[in-house]
Coordinates of C-alpha atoms and ligand atoms in Angstrom, one line a residue:
X192 CA 19.0 110.0 -127.1
X193 CA 18.8 112.2 -124.0
X194 CA 21.8 114.0 -122.6
X195 CA 23.5 112.1 -119.8
X196 CA 22.2 113.1 -116.4
X197 CA 24.1 115.8 -114.6
X198 CA 26.4 114.5 -112.0
X199 CA 28.4 115.9 -109.1
X200 CA 32.0 116.4 -110.3
X201 CA 33.5 114.6 -107.3
X202 CA 32.8 112.8 -104.1
X203 CA 33.9 115.9 -102.1
X204 CA 31.5 118.0 -104.3
X205 CA 28.6 115.8 -103.4
X206 CA 29.4 115.6 -99.7
X207 CA 29.8 119.4 -99.5
X208 CA 26.5 120.0 -101.3
X209 CA 24.6 117.4 -99.2
X210 CA 26.1 118.7 -96.0
X211 CA 25.2 122.2 -97.2
X212 CA 21.6 121.0 -97.5
X213 CA 21.6 119.5 -94.0
X214 CA 23.5 122.3 -92.3
X215 CA 21.2 125.3 -91.9
X216 CA 18.9 127.1 -89.5
X217 CA 18.1 123.6 -88.1
X218 CA 21.6 123.3 -86.7
X219 CA 22.5 126.8 -85.7
X220 CA 19.2 128.4 -84.8
X221 CA 16.8 125.5 -83.9
X222 CA 19.2 123.0 -82.3
X223 CA 20.5 125.4 -79.6
X224 CA 17.1 126.7 -78.7
X225 CA 15.6 123.2 -78.5
X226 CA 18.5 122.1 -76.4
X227 CA 18.1 125.2 -74.1
X228 CA 14.4 124.6 -73.7
X229 CA 14.6 120.9 -73.1
X230 CA 17.2 120.5 -70.3
X231 CA 20.5 120.7 -72.1
X232 CA 22.8 117.6 -72.2
X233 CA 20.1 114.9 -71.9
X234 CA 18.4 116.3 -75.0
X235 CA 21.7 116.4 -76.8
X236 CA 22.4 112.7 -76.0
X237 CA 19.0 111.5 -77.2
X238 CA 19.3 113.6 -80.3
X239 CA 22.7 112.0 -81.1
X240 CA 21.1 108.6 -80.6
X241 CA 18.4 109.3 -83.1
X242 CA 20.9 110.8 -85.6
X243 CA 22.9 107.6 -85.5
X244 CA 20.1 105.0 -85.5
X245 CA 17.4 106.6 -87.5
X246 CA 19.1 109.5 -89.3
X247 CA 21.9 107.5 -90.9
X248 CA 19.5 104.7 -91.8
X249 CA 17.1 107.0 -93.7
X250 CA 19.9 109.0 -95.2
X251 CA 21.4 105.8 -96.8
X252 CA 17.9 104.7 -97.8
X253 CA 17.1 108.1 -99.6
X254 CA 20.5 108.3 -101.3
X255 CA 20.1 104.7 -102.5
X256 CA 16.7 105.3 -104.0
X257 CA 18.0 108.4 -105.7
X258 CA 21.2 106.9 -107.1
X259 CA 19.4 103.7 -108.3
X260 CA 16.7 105.5 -110.1
X261 CA 18.7 108.5 -111.3
X262 CA 15.4 110.4 -111.0
X263 CA 13.7 113.1 -109.0
X264 CA 11.7 112.4 -105.8
X265 CA 8.5 111.4 -107.7
X266 CA 10.2 109.8 -110.7
X267 CA 12.4 107.6 -108.4
X268 CA 9.4 105.7 -107.1
X269 CA 7.9 105.5 -110.6
X270 CA 11.1 104.1 -112.0
X271 CA 11.4 101.4 -109.3
X272 CA 7.7 100.4 -109.3
X273 CA 5.8 102.1 -112.2
X274 CA 2.2 103.0 -111.9
X275 CA 1.9 102.4 -108.1
X276 CA 0.9 104.8 -105.4
X277 CA 4.4 104.8 -104.0
X278 CA 5.1 107.9 -106.2
X279 CA 2.9 109.9 -103.8
X280 CA 5.7 109.8 -101.3
X281 CA 7.5 112.0 -103.9
X282 CA 4.5 114.2 -104.4
X283 CA 4.2 114.7 -100.7
X284 CA 7.9 115.5 -100.7
X285 CA 7.5 118.3 -103.4
X286 CA 4.6 119.9 -101.5
X287 CA 6.6 119.6 -98.2
X288 CA 9.6 121.2 -99.8
X289 CA 7.6 124.2 -101.0
X290 CA 5.9 124.4 -97.6
X291 CA 9.2 124.3 -95.6
X292 CA 10.8 126.8 -98.0
X293 CA 8.0 129.3 -97.5
X294 CA 8.5 129.8 -93.8
X295 CA 12.2 128.9 -93.8
X296 CA 12.8 131.7 -96.2
X297 CA 11.2 134.1 -93.7
X298 CA 13.6 133.1 -90.9
X299 CA 16.5 133.1 -93.3
X300 CA 15.5 136.6 -94.2
X301 CA 15.7 137.6 -90.6
X302 CA 19.3 136.4 -90.5
X303 CA 20.1 138.5 -93.5
X304 CA 18.4 141.5 -91.9
X305 CA 20.4 140.9 -88.7
X306 CA 23.6 140.8 -90.7
X307 CA 23.0 144.3 -92.0
X308 CA 21.6 145.5 -88.7
X309 CA 24.8 144.3 -86.9
X310 CA 27.1 145.9 -89.6
X311 CA 25.2 149.2 -89.3
X312 CA 25.8 149.2 -85.5
X313 CA 22.1 148.8 -84.5
X314 CA 23.2 146.7 -81.6
X315 CA 26.2 148.7 -80.4
X316 CA 24.5 150.5 -77.6
X317 CA 22.1 147.8 -76.3
X318 CA 21.1 148.1 -72.7
X319 CA 20.2 144.6 -71.7
X320 CA 17.8 141.9 -72.9
X321 CA 14.9 144.3 -73.2
X322 CA 16.5 146.5 -75.8
X323 CA 17.4 143.5 -77.9
X324 CA 13.8 142.3 -77.6
X325 CA 12.5 145.7 -78.7
X326 CA 14.7 145.6 -81.8
X327 CA 13.7 142.1 -82.7
X328 CA 10.0 142.6 -82.2
X329 CA 10.2 145.9 -84.1
X330 CA 12.0 144.2 -87.0
X331 CA 9.7 141.2 -87.4
X332 CA 6.6 143.3 -87.3
X333 CA 7.6 145.6 -90.2
X334 CA 5.6 144.2 -93.2
X335 CA 7.8 145.9 -95.8
X336 CA 11.2 144.6 -94.6
X337 CA 9.7 141.1 -93.8
X338 CA 8.4 140.8 -97.4
X339 CA 11.5 142.3 -99.0
X340 CA 13.9 140.0 -97.1
X341 CA 11.8 137.0 -98.0
X342 CA 11.8 138.0 -101.6
X343 CA 15.6 138.6 -101.6
X344 CA 16.2 135.2 -100.0
X345 CA 14.0 133.3 -102.4
X346 CA 15.5 135.2 -105.4
X347 CA 19.0 134.3 -104.3
X348 CA 17.9 130.6 -104.0
X349 CA 16.3 130.7 -107.5
X350 CA 19.4 132.3 -108.9
X351 CA 21.8 129.6 -107.7
X352 CA 19.4 126.7 -108.5
X353 CA 19.0 128.1 -112.0
X354 CA 22.7 127.6 -112.5
X355 CA 22.3 123.8 -112.4
X356 CA 23.8 121.0 -110.3
X357 CA 27.5 121.1 -110.9
X358 CA 27.7 124.6 -112.2
X359 CA 25.5 126.2 -109.5
X360 CA 25.0 124.2 -106.4
X361 CA 28.3 122.4 -106.3
X362 CA 30.4 125.4 -107.1
X363 CA 28.7 127.7 -104.5
X364 CA 28.6 125.2 -101.7
X365 CA 32.3 124.4 -102.3
X366 CA 33.1 128.0 -101.5
X367 CA 30.6 128.6 -98.8
X368 CA 30.8 125.5 -96.6
X369 CA 34.5 125.7 -95.5
X370 CA 34.0 129.4 -94.8
X371 CA 31.0 128.6 -92.6
X372 CA 33.0 126.0 -90.7
X373 CA 35.9 128.4 -90.1
X374 CA 33.7 131.1 -88.8
X375 CA 32.0 128.7 -86.4
X376 CA 35.3 127.5 -85.0
X377 CA 36.3 131.1 -84.4
X378 CA 33.1 131.7 -82.6
X379 CA 33.6 128.7 -80.4
X380 CA 37.1 129.8 -79.4
X381 CA 35.7 133.3 -78.6
X382 CA 32.9 131.9 -76.5
X383 CA 35.2 129.5 -74.6
X384 CA 37.4 132.4 -73.5
X385 CA 34.8 134.6 -72.1
X386 CA 35.7 133.9 -68.5
X387 CA 33.2 133.3 -65.7
X388 CA 30.1 131.4 -66.5
X389 CA 31.8 129.4 -69.3
X390 CA 32.1 126.2 -67.2
X391 CA 28.5 126.5 -66.0
X392 CA 27.5 126.7 -69.7
X393 CA 29.6 123.7 -70.5
X394 CA 28.1 121.6 -67.8
X395 CA 24.6 122.5 -68.8
X396 CA 25.4 121.5 -72.4
X397 CA 27.6 118.5 -71.8
X398 CA 26.6 117.0 -68.4
X399 CA 23.3 115.2 -68.7
X400 CA 20.7 115.5 -65.9
X401 CA 18.2 112.7 -66.6
X402 CA 16.0 113.6 -63.7
X403 CA 14.4 116.4 -65.8
X404 CA 13.6 114.0 -68.7
X405 CA 10.0 114.3 -70.1
X406 CA 8.5 112.0 -72.7
X407 CA 8.2 114.9 -75.2
X408 CA 11.9 115.1 -75.4
X409 CA 12.0 111.9 -77.5
X410 CA 9.6 113.3 -80.0
X411 CA 11.4 116.7 -80.2
X412 CA 14.8 115.1 -80.5
X413 CA 13.7 112.8 -83.4
X414 CA 12.0 115.6 -85.2
X415 CA 15.1 117.7 -84.8
X416 CA 17.3 114.9 -86.2
X417 CA 15.1 114.5 -89.3
X418 CA 14.8 118.2 -89.9
X419 CA 18.4 118.8 -89.4
X420 CA 19.5 116.0 -91.8
X421 CA 17.1 117.1 -94.5
X422 CA 15.3 113.8 -94.4
X423 CA 11.8 112.7 -95.2
X424 CA 10.9 114.7 -98.3
X425 CA 13.1 113.5 -101.0
X426 CA 15.9 116.1 -100.8
X427 CA 18.4 113.3 -100.4
X428 CA 16.7 111.2 -103.1
X429 CA 17.2 114.1 -105.4
X430 CA 20.8 114.8 -104.4
X431 CA 21.5 111.1 -104.5
X432 CA 20.3 110.9 -108.1
X433 CA 23.3 113.0 -109.1
X434 CA 25.9 110.7 -107.5
X435 CA 28.0 108.6 -109.8
X436 CA 27.6 104.8 -109.7
X437 CA 31.3 104.5 -108.7
X438 CA 30.9 106.4 -105.4
X439 CA 30.5 104.8 -102.0
X440 CA 27.1 105.6 -100.7
X441 CA 27.7 104.3 -97.2
X442 CA 30.7 106.6 -96.5
X443 CA 28.9 109.5 -98.3
X444 CA 26.0 109.1 -96.0
X445 CA 28.3 108.8 -93.0
X446 CA 30.2 112.0 -93.9
X447 CA 27.0 114.0 -94.3
X448 CA 25.5 112.8 -91.0
X449 CA 28.9 113.4 -89.3
X450 CA 29.3 117.0 -90.6
X451 CA 25.8 118.0 -89.9
X452 CA 26.0 116.8 -86.3
X453 CA 29.4 118.3 -85.8
X454 CA 28.1 121.7 -86.9
X455 CA 25.1 121.5 -84.6
X456 CA 27.3 120.5 -81.6
X457 CA 29.7 123.3 -82.4
X458 CA 26.9 125.8 -82.6
X459 CA 25.8 124.7 -79.1
X460 CA 29.4 124.9 -77.9
X461 CA 29.5 128.5 -79.1
X462 CA 26.2 129.5 -77.7
X463 CA 25.9 128.0 -74.2
X464 CA 29.1 129.1 -72.7
X465 CA 28.5 132.6 -74.0
X466 CA 24.9 132.6 -72.7
X467 CA 26.0 131.6 -69.2
X468 CA 28.9 134.0 -69.2
X469 CA 26.4 136.8 -69.8
X470 CA 24.2 135.5 -67.0
X471 CA 21.2 134.8 -69.3
X472 CA 18.8 131.9 -69.3
X473 CA 19.0 129.1 -71.9
X474 CA 15.2 129.1 -72.3
X475 CA 15.1 131.9 -74.9
X476 CA 12.9 129.9 -77.2
X477 CA 12.8 130.4 -81.0
X478 CA 14.0 134.0 -80.5
X479 CA 17.2 132.8 -78.7
X480 CA 19.6 133.6 -81.5
X481 CA 17.9 136.9 -82.4
X482 CA 17.2 138.1 -78.9
X483 CA 20.2 137.0 -76.9
X484 CA 23.1 136.9 -79.3
X485 CA 23.2 140.6 -80.2
X486 CA 23.4 141.4 -76.4
X487 CA 26.3 139.0 -76.1
X488 CA 28.1 140.4 -79.1
X489 CA 27.6 143.9 -77.8
X490 CA 29.5 143.1 -74.6
X491 CA 32.4 141.4 -76.5
X492 CA 35.4 143.1 -77.9
X493 CA 35.0 143.3 -81.7
X494 CA 31.4 142.5 -81.2
X495 CA 30.3 144.1 -84.4
X496 CA 32.7 141.9 -86.4
X497 CA 31.8 138.7 -84.5
X498 CA 28.1 139.5 -84.7
X499 CA 28.1 140.3 -88.4
X500 CA 30.1 137.2 -89.1
X501 CA 27.7 135.1 -87.2
X502 CA 24.6 136.3 -89.0
X503 CA 26.3 136.1 -92.3
X504 CA 27.3 132.5 -91.4
X505 CA 23.6 131.8 -90.6
X506 CA 22.5 133.3 -93.9
X507 CA 25.0 131.2 -95.8
X508 CA 24.0 128.0 -94.0
X509 CA 20.3 128.8 -94.7
X510 CA 21.0 129.5 -98.4
X511 CA 22.7 126.1 -99.0
X512 CA 19.6 124.5 -97.4
X513 CA 17.0 126.5 -99.3
X514 CA 18.9 125.4 -102.5
X515 CA 18.1 121.8 -101.8
X516 CA 14.5 122.5 -100.8
X517 CA 13.9 124.2 -104.2
X518 CA 15.8 121.6 -106.1
X519 CA 13.3 118.8 -105.2
X520 CA 10.5 120.5 -107.1
X521 CA 12.8 121.8 -109.9
X522 CA 14.3 118.3 -110.6
X523 CA 10.7 117.0 -110.8
X524 CA 9.7 119.7 -113.4
X525 CA 12.9 119.1 -115.4
X526 CA 12.6 115.3 -115.5
X527 CA 8.9 114.7 -115.7
X528 CA 7.6 117.8 -117.4
X529 CA 10.6 118.6 -119.5
X530 CA 10.7 122.2 -118.4
X531 CA 14.0 124.1 -118.6
X532 CA 15.9 124.5 -115.4
X533 CA 15.5 128.3 -115.3
X534 CA 11.7 128.1 -115.9
X535 CA 11.3 125.5 -113.2
X536 CA 13.3 127.4 -110.7
X537 CA 11.6 130.8 -111.4
X538 CA 8.1 129.5 -111.4
X539 CA 8.5 127.4 -108.3
X540 CA 10.2 130.4 -106.6
X541 CA 7.2 132.5 -107.4
X542 CA 4.9 130.0 -105.8
X543 CA 7.1 129.7 -102.7
X544 CA 7.2 133.5 -102.3
X545 CA 3.4 133.8 -102.5
X546 CA 2.9 131.0 -100.0
X547 CA 5.5 132.6 -97.8
X548 CA 3.9 136.0 -97.6
X549 CA 1.4 135.0 -94.8
X550 CA 4.2 133.6 -92.8
X551 CA 6.2 136.8 -93.3
X552 CA 3.3 138.8 -92.1
X553 CA 2.4 136.5 -89.2
X554 CA 4.9 137.9 -86.6
X555 CA 3.0 141.1 -85.8
X556 CA 2.8 142.8 -89.2
X557 CA -0.8 141.8 -89.9
X558 CA -3.5 140.7 -87.5
X559 CA -4.9 138.4 -90.1
X560 CA -2.1 135.9 -89.8
X561 CA -0.8 136.1 -86.3
X562 CA -3.4 133.7 -84.9
X563 CA -4.8 131.1 -87.3
X564 CA -8.2 129.8 -86.3
X565 CA -8.4 126.3 -84.8
X566 CA -4.7 125.9 -84.2
X567 CA -4.4 129.3 -82.5
X568 CA -0.8 130.0 -83.6
X569 CA 0.9 132.4 -86.0
X570 CA 0.8 131.2 -89.6
X571 CA 4.6 130.7 -89.6
X572 CA 4.5 128.4 -86.6
X573 CA 1.6 126.4 -88.2
X574 CA 3.6 125.9 -91.4
X575 CA 6.6 124.9 -89.3
X576 CA 4.7 122.3 -87.4
X577 CA 2.7 121.0 -90.4
X578 CA 5.6 120.7 -92.9
X579 CA 8.7 120.9 -90.8
X580 CA 7.5 118.3 -88.4
X581 CA 4.6 116.1 -89.4
X582 CA 5.1 115.9 -93.1
X583 CA 8.8 114.9 -92.6
X584 CA 7.9 112.3 -90.0
X585 CA 5.3 110.7 -92.2
X586 CA 7.6 110.9 -95.2
X587 CA 10.4 109.2 -93.3
X588 CA 8.0 106.5 -92.2
X589 CA 6.9 105.6 -95.8
X590 CA 10.5 105.8 -97.1
X591 CA 11.6 103.2 -94.6
X592 CA 8.6 101.0 -95.3
X593 CA 9.3 101.3 -99.0
X594 CA 12.9 100.3 -98.8
X595 CA 12.5 97.8 -96.0
X596 CA 9.4 96.0 -97.2
X597 CA 8.5 96.8 -100.8
X598 CA 11.7 97.3 -102.7
X599 CA 13.6 95.1 -100.3
X600 CA 16.9 95.0 -98.5
X601 CA 18.4 92.7 -101.2
X602 CA 17.7 95.0 -104.1
X603 CA 18.7 98.1 -102.2
X604 CA 21.9 96.5 -101.0
X605 CA 22.8 95.6 -104.6
X606 CA 22.7 99.3 -105.4
X607 CA 24.7 100.2 -102.3
X608 CA 27.4 97.6 -103.1
X609 CA 28.0 99.1 -106.6
X610 CA 30.5 101.6 -105.2
X611 CA 31.4 100.0 -101.9
X612 CA 33.8 97.2 -101.4
X613 CA 31.8 95.6 -98.7
X614 CA 28.6 96.5 -96.8
X615 CA 29.4 95.2 -93.4
X616 CA 26.7 97.4 -91.7
X617 CA 24.0 95.6 -93.8
X618 CA 22.4 93.5 -91.0
X619 CA 22.2 96.6 -88.7
X620 CA 20.9 98.8 -91.4
X621 CA 18.4 96.2 -92.5
X622 CA 17.1 95.9 -89.0
X623 CA 16.8 99.6 -88.6
X624 CA 15.1 100.2 -92.0
X625 CA 12.6 97.4 -91.5
X626 CA 11.8 97.6 -87.8
X627 CA 13.5 100.2 -85.7
X628 CA 13.0 103.4 -87.7
X629 CA 9.3 102.8 -88.8
X630 CA 8.3 101.6 -85.3
X631 CA 9.9 104.4 -83.5
X632 CA 8.2 106.9 -85.8
X633 CA 4.9 105.1 -85.5
X634 CA 5.1 105.2 -81.7
X635 CA 5.8 108.9 -81.7
X636 CA 2.9 109.6 -84.1
X637 CA 0.5 107.5 -82.0
X638 CA 1.7 109.3 -78.9
X639 CA 0.9 112.6 -80.5
X640 CA -2.5 111.5 -81.5
X641 CA -3.4 109.9 -78.1
X642 CA -2.2 112.8 -76.1
X643 CA -3.7 115.3 -78.5
X644 CA -0.5 117.3 -78.9
X645 CA -0.7 117.8 -82.6
X646 CA -0.7 121.6 -82.5
Ligands
LIG88 N1 18.3 120.5 -92.9 C1 18.1 122.0 -93.1 C2 18.4 122.7 -91.8 O1 18.9 122.0 -90.8 C3 16.8 122.3 -93.6 C4 16.4 121.6 -94.8 C5 16.9 121.7 -96.0 C6 15.5 120.5 -94.9 N2 16.4 120.7 -96.9 C7 15.5 120.0 -96.2 C8 14.7 119.9 -93.9 C9 14.7 118.9 -96.5 C10 13.9 118.8 -94.3 C11 13.9 118.3 -95.6 O2 18.3 123.8 -91.6

């Protein structure tokens, strides 16, 4: 007789852990710079639309597959339809998780580095944007600190995942998430009271200007929604497998989607008013947080405190996300290969670290990796596009096809209804899982192929 499967201790524990997975660099670093680069409020509106109509749909689909099968991302498909190729969705998910973790760990390492830099006063005498840029570029091109920070971040992730589901993940996120939320609210209050420029920032962020709308915005907004909600690679299948049969999957999915979106919107609310108050441009690109924020904090009273808190907050958010990325592979090795949790976490962590080294060295530290042949981009950007974008989109497509057409709405609904009194959203969800989500994703992929914008 096998030991009963680990379970989240409570509904709040699950929601905090899953929200912790979803909330990360995607919300606080990626969402604001994508919004800044793509015209502000119009991008935000389309992003929210995809979160509601595709994000929620796939979130519920993944949680249902996980809870029904009580297995990892590969085993779940095997349990529902043994000896079919559907399990390769899970295999793709494990590879994707390792791929995302390898570059995500590098950027997460930057946030950790910026926490210490801010605390040590590195940014206290900045003279304008140029000085901030010099510090950033100098930091990311140092091979030693790049690799050390990557190592430290992966080691932290391995340490927490080794502790197990309820002992490790649940306990840590329970402490970390409310803290994160509190810090963000403080930051928003600070940003909104900065004086002139704030209203300009607010109207950029909240008043849509549809005349600047480009077709790419739809693609970028959908990709951002999937990435931010941790969908498309079995992270939510894995987390769903630890939910008790008594819990309500519909409201659980709803809470996770709501909190993730709330944090992203709050991050934008902290960043844009501050940006405009400092007279800077929202088109800072991927360096936005690292280039512009230190200058903003420097010109604020108690800037060192706010700055250090912000980068600590980013590191915490990233850590609760890297935990879920590692857990997908770890759960597979525990369930299917009968490894111990510690062995699975340590060995996978070593692989992630090794795969991550080229990304860590691709930002100017080594000329081998800063321009990959054929795609002409740094190794980190390549991994981001390949795993953080395409693999997730393809994974989400197959997950919706699996639930909508293979497993079926009736069987999935039966699982959903176990812990829910009624499933009144069923017709809408069924339509989205079967038609809307897969078609929208397909259209986007075809658009990318036809216009040759893959990399
Ligand atoms: N959602 C996280 C973020 O916004 C990143 C993340 C964690 C993720 N687990 C994932 C993305 C699984 C895709 C799939 O930062």
